[in-house]
Amino acid sequence: MAQVEHPHESCSPDPVRDLVVTGLVDPVAHDAVARTGSPRTVAGRPSRTVSPVIDVTPFTLPTEVIARSEQVPVVVLLGSPVDPGMSALRRSLVGRVSPARLRWILATVDADRFPRVVASFRPRSLPTVTVVAGGTGVASWTPEDALGDRGVDCPDWVEATVSTVATRLSGLPEDTVVGSQSQAGDGAGGADTGNEPDPRLRRAADLVGEGRPEAAVDLYDRMLEDRPGPDERRTLSRARAAVGVLVRTKNLDRAAVFTALAVAEQELRQGPGQGSRRADHGDLSTLLRAADVLVLADRPDDAVDLLSASLTGSPAGSLSGAEAGTGAGSTSGRSAGWSAVELGRLRSRLLDLVLLLDEAAPATVRARTRLASSVF
C-alpha cells in the first residue's frame, strides 16, 4: 500500500511548513526550500536592524523569526498578554535577553490578536516558549516543565538550548544595526505597576486553552463588574472581544470558514451598498460571521471596515462625502436596508470588534464616523 503523506501532521513543530499550510507563505516559494534547504528563500531577507525583543505579526513572522533564525536562535513566547503567567515569563526572559548582546532574540506572539500565528507552532498549551533555529522549532518549554525535582526554569532552559543550537547558525551579519530596546522594558500588556495580578486572568487564559471560551467570557464579564478602572477595563474588554470571536466561531467547519471569507472578500471588494442585502448571502448573520472569520484570519481592521461600511452602505475602505461631514443624506443605516433590530445588532458587534484595534487606527476612525452617521 502506498504511503499517504500528511504535510500538517508531525510530532515536532515546523513553522516553515505550517506557514504554507495556513496560507502565510506561497507554496511555490516553499518548493524552493526543498531545493535549497534554506528557509530564507521562503521568508525573504530579515531587516538589517535587530532588536533584542520584538512583537511578532503575520507580516514579520517569515522574516524576523523564520529567516532571522538562520542567523541566531529566536526564542518565541506564545500566549495572551492578559495572562499573568505570560507576563511573568516575558519579564524573566527580557531580563536574560538584554545582556545577551543579540546572541539570541526574544519574539512575543499575542495569542488574542494572532491566533493563526500561534497555531502555526502548534503549542500544547499556553503560554509556551519555543526555540526556533534554522527555520524550525527545535524545542519547546511550558510551565509544567518547571515542576518536580528535575524541573528547569524557563530562562535557564532557554540559555542551555540556545547554547546548543547557536554554533550551527551563521550569526548576524557585520552590517547589523542594533535597534531600540524600548520594547524590552514595558512588560506584557503595559507597565508593571507592582500590583498582584488577578488570578482569574490566568484562569481565563487556561479556559481558552482548554477549549472552553464560553467560560472564559463569563469570567471576563465578572472581572469587568469588579474593575471599573479605565485601563484595566479596556484590557479586559479587548480580551473579552477576542475570546468572543472564538465562542461564535467554535463550531464552524472548514467549508463554513472558506464560505465566510468569500462573502467578506466580495463585500469588501464591491461595497456593502452592492452586497449587504443580496439575496444569495445578504442576511445579517452571514455578515457578522464573515467579520468574525476575518478576525480569525488576523484581519480585524477589515472586519471593522466590513461592519462599519454596512451601516451606511459606503465603500469599506473610505468615507463618503456624507460621512465626511456634508450631511448624512442617504448613507444612513436604515436606508441601507437594515431594520431597527438589525441596526442594533450591527452596532453592538461593531463596537465589540473596534476594541481589537488601536484607537487611532484608520478603520477605527471610519467606524466612529459611520456609527454617528447611522444614528443621526
mmCIF file of C-alpha atoms in Angstrom:
data_model
loop_
_atom_site.group_PDB
_atom_site.id
_atom_site.type_symbol
_atom_site.label_atom_id
_atom_site.label_comp_id
_atom_site.label_asym_id
_atom_site.label_seq_id
_atom_site.Cartn_x
_atom_site.Cartn_y
_atom_site.Cartn_z
ATOM 1 C CA MET A 1 0.000 0.000 0.000
ATOM 2 C CA ALA A 2 1.323 3.412 -0.935
ATOM 3 C CA GLN A 3 2.180 5.686 1.956
ATOM 4 C CA VAL A 4 -0.091 8.715 2.290
ATOM 5 C CA GLU A 5 1.684 11.917 3.244
ATOM 6 C CA HIS A 6 0.093 14.337 5.704
ATOM 7 C CA PRO A 7 2.045 17.596 5.405
ATOM 8 C CA HIS A 8 0.488 19.154 8.521
ATOM 9 C CA GLU A 9 0.740 16.208 10.876
ATOM 10 C CA SER A 10 4.077 15.767 12.616
ATOM 11 C CA CYS A 11 5.415 15.242 16.086
ATOM 12 C CA SER A 12 7.658 18.314 16.057
ATOM 13 C CA PRO A 13 6.943 21.992 15.300
ATOM 14 C CA ASP A 14 7.805 23.134 11.794
ATOM 15 C CA PRO A 15 6.919 26.823 11.354
ATOM 16 C CA VAL A 16 8.042 26.933 7.715
ATOM 17 C CA ARG A 17 5.746 24.074 6.744
ATOM 18 C CA ASP A 18 2.891 25.453 8.807
ATOM 19 C CA LEU A 19 3.243 28.880 7.194
ATOM 20 C CA VAL A 20 2.421 27.147 3.906
ATOM 21 C CA VAL A 21 -0.483 25.185 5.362
ATOM 22 C CA THR A 22 -2.040 28.293 6.910
ATOM 23 C CA GLY A 23 -1.543 30.333 3.758
ATOM 24 C CA LEU A 24 1.049 32.788 5.084
ATOM 25 C CA VAL A 25 3.702 31.565 2.625
ATOM 26 C CA ASP A 26 3.197 30.748 -1.039
ATOM 27 C CA PRO A 27 3.599 27.009 -1.832
ATOM 28 C CA VAL A 28 5.811 27.846 -4.824
ATOM 29 C CA ALA A 29 8.239 29.595 -2.515
ATOM 30 C CA HIS A 30 8.099 26.624 -0.169
ATOM 31 C CA ASP A 31 9.246 24.348 -3.006
ATOM 32 C CA ALA A 32 12.437 26.364 -3.067
ATOM 33 C CA VAL A 33 13.162 25.213 0.464
ATOM 34 C CA ALA A 34 13.110 21.627 -0.689
ATOM 35 C CA ARG A 35 15.665 22.504 -3.388
ATOM 36 C CA THR A 36 17.925 24.804 -1.351
ATOM 37 C CA GLY A 37 17.305 23.672 2.220
ATOM 38 C CA SER A 38 17.107 27.315 3.290
ATOM 39 C CA PRO A 39 14.008 28.891 4.884
ATOM 40 C CA ARG A 40 15.467 32.264 3.869
ATOM 41 C CA THR A 41 14.246 31.553 0.344
ATOM 42 C CA VAL A 42 10.690 31.426 1.689
ATOM 43 C CA ALA A 43 10.822 34.178 4.238
ATOM 44 C CA GLY A 44 12.903 36.771 2.429
ATOM 45 C CA ARG A 45 15.743 38.730 3.985
ATOM 46 C CA PRO A 46 15.367 39.932 7.566
ATOM 47 C CA SER A 47 15.983 43.601 8.203
ATOM 48 C CA ARG A 48 19.466 44.950 8.991
ATOM 49 C CA THR A 49 18.095 46.480 12.184
ATOM 50 C CA VAL A 50 17.885 43.936 15.001
ATOM 51 C CA SER A 51 16.208 44.482 18.360
ATOM 52 C CA PRO A 52 16.615 42.044 21.260
ATOM 53 C CA VAL A 53 12.855 41.966 21.883
ATOM 54 C CA ILE A 54 10.238 42.048 19.116
ATOM 55 C CA ASP A 55 6.484 41.642 18.793
ATOM 56 C CA VAL A 56 5.524 39.203 16.045
ATOM 57 C CA THR A 57 2.727 39.701 13.482
ATOM 58 C CA PRO A 58 1.814 37.580 10.450
ATOM 59 C CA PHE A 59 3.838 40.010 8.329
ATOM 60 C CA THR A 60 7.035 39.864 10.424
ATOM 61 C CA LEU A 61 6.938 36.132 11.204
ATOM 62 C CA PRO A 62 8.556 34.982 7.920
ATOM 63 C CA THR A 63 11.426 37.487 8.049
ATOM 64 C CA GLU A 64 12.077 38.327 11.695
ATOM 65 C CA VAL A 65 11.506 34.823 13.086
ATOM 66 C CA ILE A 66 11.936 32.204 10.359
ATOM 67 C CA ALA A 67 14.666 33.905 8.303
ATOM 68 C CA ARG A 68 16.304 35.526 11.334
ATOM 69 C CA SER A 69 16.653 32.096 12.949
ATOM 70 C CA GLU A 70 19.129 31.205 10.196
ATOM 71 C CA GLN A 71 21.435 33.747 11.846
ATOM 72 C CA VAL A 72 20.725 33.463 15.587
ATOM 73 C CA PRO A 73 18.222 31.478 17.667
ATOM 74 C CA VAL A 74 14.836 33.144 18.073
ATOM 75 C CA VAL A 75 13.029 32.369 21.314
ATOM 76 C CA VAL A 76 9.298 32.650 20.614
ATOM 77 C CA LEU A 77 6.958 33.312 23.561
ATOM 78 C CA LEU A 78 3.345 32.407 22.756
ATOM 79 C CA GLY A 79 0.425 33.481 24.933
ATOM 80 C CA SER A 80 -2.149 36.060 25.920
ATOM 81 C CA PRO A 81 -0.934 39.424 27.270
ATOM 82 C CA VAL A 82 -3.665 39.335 29.930
ATOM 83 C CA ASP A 83 -2.355 36.023 31.293
ATOM 84 C CA PRO A 84 -0.213 36.778 34.372
ATOM 85 C CA GLY A 85 1.856 33.665 33.633
ATOM 86 C CA MET A 86 2.675 35.104 30.222
ATOM 87 C CA SER A 87 3.615 38.445 31.783
ATOM 88 C CA ALA A 88 5.923 36.789 34.322
ATOM 89 C CA LEU A 89 7.620 34.740 31.602
ATOM 90 C CA ARG A 90 8.173 37.796 29.441
ATOM 91 C CA ARG A 91 9.745 39.752 32.287
ATOM 92 C CA SER A 92 12.109 36.909 33.157
ATOM 93 C CA LEU A 93 13.140 36.364 29.525
ATOM 94 C CA VAL A 94 13.631 40.097 28.917
ATOM 95 C CA GLY A 95 15.993 40.070 31.896
ATOM 96 C CA ARG A 96 18.101 37.406 30.171
ATOM 97 C CA VAL A 97 17.990 38.630 26.568
ATOM 98 C CA SER A 98 19.084 42.198 27.287
ATOM 99 C CA PRO A 99 22.616 41.291 28.472
ATOM 100 C CA ALA A 100 22.926 38.542 25.834
ATOM 101 C CA ARG A 101 24.006 41.151 23.241
ATOM 102 C CA LEU A 102 21.889 39.716 20.399
ATOM 103 C CA ARG A 103 23.210 36.195 20.854
ATOM 104 C CA TRP A 104 19.508 35.328 20.624
ATOM 105 C CA ILE A 105 16.254 37.213 20.014
ATOM 106 C CA LEU A 106 13.066 37.176 22.086
ATOM 107 C CA ALA A 107 9.904 37.250 19.951
ATOM 108 C CA THR A 108 6.458 37.559 21.544
ATOM 109 C CA VAL A 109 3.224 36.471 19.843
ATOM 110 C CA ASP A 110 -0.104 37.827 21.128
ATOM 111 C CA ALA A 111 -2.448 34.827 21.050
ATOM 112 C CA ASP A 112 -5.540 37.044 21.251
ATOM 113 C CA ARG A 113 -4.638 39.084 18.169
ATOM 114 C CA PHE A 114 -2.854 36.471 16.061
ATOM 115 C CA PRO A 115 -4.275 33.012 16.768
ATOM 116 C CA ARG A 116 -3.187 31.693 13.360
ATOM 117 C CA VAL A 117 0.431 32.623 14.048
ATOM 118 C CA VAL A 118 0.250 30.820 17.392
ATOM 119 C CA ALA A 119 -1.397 27.816 15.731
ATOM 120 C CA SER A 120 1.497 27.509 13.267
ATOM 121 C CA PHE A 121 3.703 26.474 16.214
ATOM 122 C CA ARG A 122 1.033 24.026 17.444
ATOM 123 C CA PRO A 123 1.633 24.543 21.187
ATOM 124 C CA ARG A 124 0.211 22.001 23.614
ATOM 125 C CA SER A 125 -0.828 24.784 25.978
ATOM 126 C CA LEU A 126 -0.344 28.497 26.551
ATOM 127 C CA PRO A 127 1.941 30.090 27.466
ATOM 128 C CA THR A 128 4.628 28.170 25.570
ATOM 129 C CA VAL A 129 8.212 29.056 24.720
ATOM 130 C CA THR A 130 9.685 27.630 21.504
ATOM 131 C CA VAL A 131 13.261 27.997 20.294
ATOM 132 C CA VAL A 132 13.450 28.411 16.512
ATOM 133 C CA ALA A 133 16.786 27.742 14.788
ATOM 134 C CA GLY A 134 17.440 27.271 11.097
ATOM 135 C CA GLY A 135 13.775 27.962 10.337
ATOM 136 C CA THR A 136 12.494 25.111 12.509
ATOM 137 C CA GLY A 137 11.212 24.826 16.052
ATOM 138 C CA VAL A 138 13.851 22.738 17.810
ATOM 139 C CA ALA A 139 12.491 22.580 21.366
ATOM 140 C CA SER A 140 9.589 23.852 23.477
ATOM 141 C CA TRP A 141 9.052 24.669 27.153
ATOM 142 C CA THR A 142 5.805 25.025 29.133
ATOM 143 C CA PRO A 143 5.303 25.938 32.818
ATOM 144 C CA GLU A 144 4.797 22.248 33.593
ATOM 145 C CA ASP A 145 8.466 21.681 32.718
ATOM 146 C CA ALA A 146 9.455 23.682 35.800
ATOM 147 C CA LEU A 147 7.634 21.341 38.169
ATOM 148 C CA GLY A 148 9.150 18.494 40.154
ATOM 149 C CA ASP A 149 12.647 17.730 41.348
ATOM 150 C CA ARG A 150 14.000 17.676 37.798
ATOM 151 C CA GLY A 151 12.148 20.757 36.657
ATOM 152 C CA VAL A 152 14.008 23.621 34.993
ATOM 153 C CA ASP A 153 13.124 27.314 34.993
ATOM 154 C CA CYS A 154 12.432 28.823 31.581
ATOM 155 C CA PRO A 155 15.369 31.294 31.445
ATOM 156 C CA ASP A 156 17.848 28.516 32.353
ATOM 157 C CA TRP A 157 16.270 26.204 29.780
ATOM 158 C CA VAL A 158 16.498 28.912 27.120
ATOM 159 C CA GLU A 159 20.181 29.560 27.837
ATOM 160 C CA ALA A 160 21.004 25.857 27.613
ATOM 161 C CA THR A 161 19.032 25.356 24.404
ATOM 162 C CA VAL A 162 20.447 28.468 22.743
ATOM 163 C CA SER A 163 23.993 27.382 23.583
ATOM 164 C CA THR A 164 23.357 24.027 21.928
ATOM 165 C CA VAL A 165 21.950 25.310 18.627
ATOM 166 C CA ALA A 166 23.730 28.648 18.128
ATOM 167 C CA THR A 167 27.024 27.106 16.969
ATOM 168 C CA ARG A 168 25.466 25.781 13.771
ATOM 169 C CA LEU A 169 23.979 29.132 12.715
ATOM 170 C CA SER A 170 25.664 31.800 10.595
ATOM 171 C CA GLY A 171 25.455 34.643 13.112
ATOM 172 C CA LEU A 172 24.321 38.220 12.491
ATOM 173 C CA PRO A 173 25.923 39.989 9.509
ATOM 174 C CA GLU A 174 28.617 42.593 10.082
ATOM 175 C CA ASP A 175 26.368 45.457 8.945
ATOM 176 C CA THR A 176 23.743 44.717 11.605
ATOM 177 C CA VAL A 177 22.257 47.796 13.252
ATOM 178 C CA VAL A 178 21.151 47.433 16.863
ATOM 179 C CA GLY A 179 17.563 48.603 17.206
ATOM 180 C CA SER A 180 15.796 50.299 20.066
ATOM 181 C CA GLN A 181 15.307 48.286 23.224
ATOM 182 C CA SER A 182 12.212 50.239 24.229
ATOM 183 C CA GLN A 183 10.089 47.121 23.929
ATOM 184 C CA ALA A 184 12.295 45.284 26.386
ATOM 185 C CA GLY A 185 11.150 47.166 29.460
ATOM 186 C CA ASP A 186 7.435 47.580 29.004
ATOM 187 C CA GLY A 187 6.396 44.133 30.159
ATOM 188 C CA ALA A 188 3.460 42.300 28.622
ATOM 189 C CA GLY A 189 0.305 44.282 28.309
ATOM 190 C CA GLY A 190 1.605 47.520 29.807
ATOM 191 C CA ALA A 191 3.755 48.902 32.572
ATOM 192 C CA ASP A 192 4.376 46.898 35.695
ATOM 193 C CA THR A 193 2.576 48.684 38.485
ATOM 194 C CA GLY A 194 3.728 46.257 41.149
ATOM 195 C CA ASN A 195 0.156 45.168 41.883
ATOM 196 C CA GLU A 196 -0.527 41.467 42.250
ATOM 197 C CA PRO A 197 -2.358 40.282 39.104
ATOM 198 C CA ASP A 198 -5.842 38.900 39.469
ATOM 199 C CA PRO A 199 -5.527 35.072 39.418
ATOM 200 C CA ARG A 200 -8.724 34.977 37.357
ATOM 201 C CA LEU A 201 -6.726 36.292 34.397
ATOM 202 C CA ARG A 202 -4.678 33.106 34.361
ATOM 203 C CA ARG A 203 -7.817 31.040 34.807
ATOM 204 C CA ALA A 204 -9.484 32.743 31.835
ATOM 205 C CA ALA A 205 -6.428 32.040 29.677
ATOM 206 C CA ASP A 206 -6.455 28.404 30.821
ATOM 207 C CA LEU A 207 -10.135 28.102 29.908
ATOM 208 C CA VAL A 208 -9.388 29.316 26.380
ATOM 209 C CA GLY A 209 -6.538 26.827 26.114
ATOM 210 C CA GLU A 210 -8.868 24.052 27.284
ATOM 211 C CA GLY A 211 -11.318 24.845 24.512
ATOM 212 C CA ARG A 212 -13.879 26.488 26.824
ATOM 213 C CA PRO A 213 -14.058 30.075 25.546
ATOM 214 C CA GLU A 214 -17.651 30.498 26.779
ATOM 215 C CA ALA A 215 -16.500 30.026 30.370
ATOM 216 C CA ALA A 216 -13.659 32.485 29.776
ATOM 217 C CA VAL A 217 -16.114 35.121 28.510
ATOM 218 C CA ASP A 218 -18.242 34.654 31.657
ATOM 219 C CA LEU A 219 -15.135 35.116 33.789
ATOM 220 C CA TYR A 220 -14.153 38.278 31.908
ATOM 221 C CA ASP A 221 -17.685 39.611 32.489
ATOM 222 C CA ARG A 222 -17.328 39.060 36.229
ATOM 223 C CA MET A 223 -13.930 40.789 36.243
ATOM 224 C CA LEU A 224 -15.379 43.737 34.328
ATOM 225 C CA GLU A 225 -18.013 44.120 37.009
ATOM 226 C CA ASP A 226 -15.295 44.322 39.685
ATOM 227 C CA ARG A 227 -12.741 46.541 37.877
ATOM 228 C CA PRO A 228 -14.025 49.959 36.869
ATOM 229 C CA GLY A 229 -10.556 51.449 36.165
ATOM 230 C CA PRO A 230 -10.351 52.662 32.534
ATOM 231 C CA ASP A 231 -7.041 50.988 31.663
ATOM 232 C CA GLU A 232 -7.972 47.642 33.164
ATOM 233 C CA ARG A 233 -11.444 47.847 31.678
ATOM 234 C CA ARG A 234 -10.046 48.387 28.201
ATOM 235 C CA THR A 235 -7.630 45.462 28.541
ATOM 236 C CA LEU A 236 -10.330 43.147 29.846
ATOM 237 C CA SER A 237 -12.854 44.322 27.249
ATOM 238 C CA ARG A 238 -10.341 43.719 24.477
ATOM 239 C CA ALA A 239 -9.629 40.213 25.756
ATOM 240 C CA ARG A 240 -13.346 39.505 26.038
ATOM 241 C CA ALA A 241 -13.917 40.692 22.478
ATOM 242 C CA ALA A 242 -11.148 38.443 21.150
ATOM 243 C CA VAL A 243 -12.408 35.385 23.033
ATOM 244 C CA GLY A 244 -15.978 36.198 21.987
ATOM 245 C CA VAL A 245 -14.916 35.612 18.392
ATOM 246 C CA LEU A 246 -13.714 32.141 19.402
ATOM 247 C CA VAL A 247 -17.086 31.430 21.017
ATOM 248 C CA ARG A 248 -19.038 32.415 17.924
ATOM 249 C CA THR A 249 -16.801 30.515 15.502
ATOM 250 C CA LYS A 250 -16.161 27.459 17.668
ATOM 251 C CA ASN A 251 -18.385 25.132 15.666
ATOM 252 C CA LEU A 252 -17.555 26.393 12.179
ATOM 253 C CA ASP A 253 -16.116 23.711 9.918
ATOM 254 C CA ARG A 254 -13.501 24.352 7.231
ATOM 255 C CA ALA A 255 -16.119 24.788 4.487
ATOM 256 C CA ALA A 256 -18.037 27.361 6.539
ATOM 257 C CA VAL A 257 -14.833 29.323 7.191
ATOM 258 C CA PHE A 258 -13.968 29.463 3.496
ATOM 259 C CA THR A 259 -17.539 30.458 2.624
ATOM 260 C CA ALA A 260 -17.468 33.259 5.190
ATOM 261 C CA LEU A 261 -14.124 34.501 3.861
ATOM 262 C CA ALA A 262 -15.530 34.522 0.322
ATOM 263 C CA VAL A 263 -18.504 36.591 1.498
ATOM 264 C CA ALA A 264 -16.183 39.012 3.296
ATOM 265 C CA GLU A 265 -13.905 39.438 0.290
ATOM 266 C CA GLN A 266 -16.839 40.107 -2.024
ATOM 267 C CA GLU A 267 -18.382 42.623 0.352
ATOM 268 C CA LEU A 268 -15.083 44.428 0.835
ATOM 269 C CA ARG A 269 -14.412 44.484 -2.899
ATOM 270 C CA GLN A 270 -17.853 45.544 -4.143
ATOM 271 C CA GLY A 271 -19.010 47.592 -1.170
ATOM 272 C CA PRO A 272 -21.998 46.912 1.100
ATOM 273 C CA GLY A 273 -24.198 49.135 -0.994
ATOM 274 C CA GLN A 274 -23.959 46.436 -3.660
ATOM 275 C CA GLY A 275 -23.699 43.394 -1.449
ATOM 276 C CA SER A 276 -25.128 43.594 2.038
ATOM 277 C CA ARG A 277 -28.721 42.923 1.064
ATOM 278 C CA ARG A 278 -28.111 40.494 -1.787
ATOM 279 C CA ALA A 279 -30.438 37.511 -1.773
ATOM 280 C CA ASP A 280 -27.650 34.948 -2.040
ATOM 281 C CA HIS A 281 -25.839 35.783 1.218
ATOM 282 C CA GLY A 282 -27.270 39.085 2.335
ATOM 283 C CA ASP A 283 -28.598 38.239 5.814
ATOM 284 C CA LEU A 284 -27.050 39.932 8.827
ATOM 285 C CA SER A 285 -25.943 36.694 10.485
ATOM 286 C CA THR A 286 -23.835 35.843 7.448
ATOM 287 C CA LEU A 287 -22.268 39.295 7.505
ATOM 288 C CA LEU A 288 -21.436 39.054 11.204
ATOM 289 C CA ARG A 289 -19.970 35.592 10.685
ATOM 290 C CA ALA A 290 -17.809 36.941 7.866
ATOM 291 C CA ALA A 291 -16.460 39.640 10.176
ATOM 292 C CA ASP A 292 -15.597 37.062 12.838
ATOM 293 C CA VAL A 293 -13.720 34.928 10.321
ATOM 294 C CA LEU A 294 -11.758 37.996 9.220
ATOM 295 C CA VAL A 295 -10.664 38.431 12.839
ATOM 296 C CA LEU A 296 -9.613 34.784 12.958
ATOM 297 C CA ALA A 297 -7.559 35.464 9.827
ATOM 298 C CA ASP A 298 -5.728 38.248 11.708
ATOM 299 C CA ARG A 299 -7.582 40.958 9.772
ATOM 300 C CA PRO A 300 -9.534 42.816 12.481
ATOM 301 C CA ASP A 301 -9.225 46.111 10.588
ATOM 302 C CA ASP A 302 -11.004 44.578 7.591
ATOM 303 C CA ALA A 303 -13.641 43.124 9.919
ATOM 304 C CA VAL A 304 -14.331 46.563 11.401
ATOM 305 C CA ASP A 305 -14.419 48.154 7.947
ATOM 306 C CA LEU A 306 -16.822 45.469 6.724
ATOM 307 C CA LEU A 307 -19.308 46.119 9.528
ATOM 308 C CA SER A 308 -18.978 49.897 9.664
ATOM 309 C CA ALA A 309 -19.428 50.221 5.900
ATOM 310 C CA SER A 310 -22.505 48.017 6.144
ATOM 311 C CA LEU A 311 -24.067 50.556 8.490
ATOM 312 C CA THR A 312 -24.009 53.247 5.820
ATOM 313 C CA GLY A 313 -23.729 51.460 2.501
ATOM 314 C CA SER A 314 -20.390 53.163 1.815
ATOM 315 C CA PRO A 315 -17.216 51.644 0.325
ATOM 316 C CA ALA A 316 -15.385 49.700 3.030
ATOM 317 C CA GLY A 317 -12.043 51.489 2.965
ATOM 318 C CA SER A 318 -13.134 55.097 2.520
ATOM 319 C CA LEU A 319 -15.566 57.710 3.803
ATOM 320 C CA SER A 320 -18.345 59.011 1.619
ATOM 321 C CA GLY A 321 -18.944 62.716 1.313
ATOM 322 C CA ALA A 322 -21.925 62.464 3.634
ATOM 323 C CA GLU A 323 -19.891 60.663 6.269
ATOM 324 C CA ALA A 324 -17.036 63.135 5.947
ATOM 325 C CA GLY A 325 -19.314 65.929 7.092
ATOM 326 C CA THR A 326 -21.504 67.066 4.204
ATOM 327 C CA GLY A 327 -24.635 65.615 5.764
ATOM 328 C CA ALA A 328 -25.991 62.157 6.499
ATOM 329 C CA GLY A 329 -28.164 62.084 3.414
ATOM 330 C CA SER A 330 -28.863 58.618 2.017
ATOM 331 C CA THR A 331 -25.956 56.964 3.784
ATOM 332 C CA SER A 332 -27.868 56.143 6.958
ATOM 333 C CA GLY A 333 -28.073 52.525 8.082
ATOM 334 C CA ARG A 334 -31.841 52.453 7.657
ATOM 335 C CA SER A 335 -31.617 53.441 4.008
ATOM 336 C CA ALA A 336 -29.009 50.693 3.551
ATOM 337 C CA GLY A 337 -31.810 48.239 4.249
ATOM 338 C CA TRP A 338 -31.395 47.269 7.901
ATOM 339 C CA SER A 339 -34.299 47.107 10.323
ATOM 340 C CA ALA A 340 -34.031 48.780 13.719
ATOM 341 C CA VAL A 341 -33.280 45.436 15.381
ATOM 342 C CA GLU A 342 -30.630 44.603 12.779
ATOM 343 C CA LEU A 343 -29.026 48.014 13.198
ATOM 344 C CA GLY A 344 -28.801 47.401 16.932
ATOM 345 C CA ARG A 345 -27.067 44.055 16.432
ATOM 346 C CA LEU A 346 -24.722 45.508 13.846
ATOM 347 C CA ARG A 347 -23.726 48.471 16.012
ATOM 348 C CA SER A 348 -23.206 46.233 19.040
ATOM 349 C CA ARG A 349 -20.914 43.848 17.183
ATOM 350 C CA LEU A 350 -19.012 46.722 15.585
ATOM 351 C CA LEU A 351 -18.373 48.345 18.970
ATOM 352 C CA ASP A 352 -17.131 44.956 20.190
ATOM 353 C CA LEU A 353 -14.647 44.417 17.360
ATOM 354 C CA VAL A 354 -13.390 48.020 17.429
ATOM 355 C CA LEU A 355 -11.843 47.144 20.791
ATOM 356 C CA LEU A 356 -9.360 44.931 18.939
ATOM 357 C CA LEU A 357 -7.878 47.939 17.122
ATOM 358 C CA ASP A 358 -5.829 50.916 18.179
ATOM 359 C CA GLU A 359 -7.921 53.992 18.894
ATOM 360 C CA ALA A 360 -6.129 55.932 16.158
ATOM 361 C CA ALA A 361 -6.317 53.189 13.506
ATOM 362 C CA PRO A 362 -7.912 54.358 10.229
ATOM 363 C CA ALA A 363 -10.585 51.644 10.443
ATOM 364 C CA THR A 364 -11.461 52.836 13.955
ATOM 365 C CA VAL A 365 -11.834 56.444 12.765
ATOM 366 C CA ARG A 366 -14.059 55.327 9.893
ATOM 367 C CA ALA A 367 -16.144 53.209 12.263
ATOM 368 C CA ARG A 368 -16.787 56.118 14.619
ATOM 369 C CA THR A 369 -17.833 58.369 11.750
ATOM 370 C CA ARG A 370 -20.159 55.757 10.309
ATOM 371 C CA LEU A 371 -21.687 54.967 13.697
ATOM 372 C CA ALA A 372 -22.530 58.652 14.099
ATOM 373 C CA SER A 373 -23.890 58.794 10.542
ATOM 374 C CA SER A 374 -26.129 55.775 11.122
ATOM 375 C CA VAL A 375 -27.604 57.338 14.255
ATOM 376 C CA PHE A 376 -28.119 60.886 13.017
#
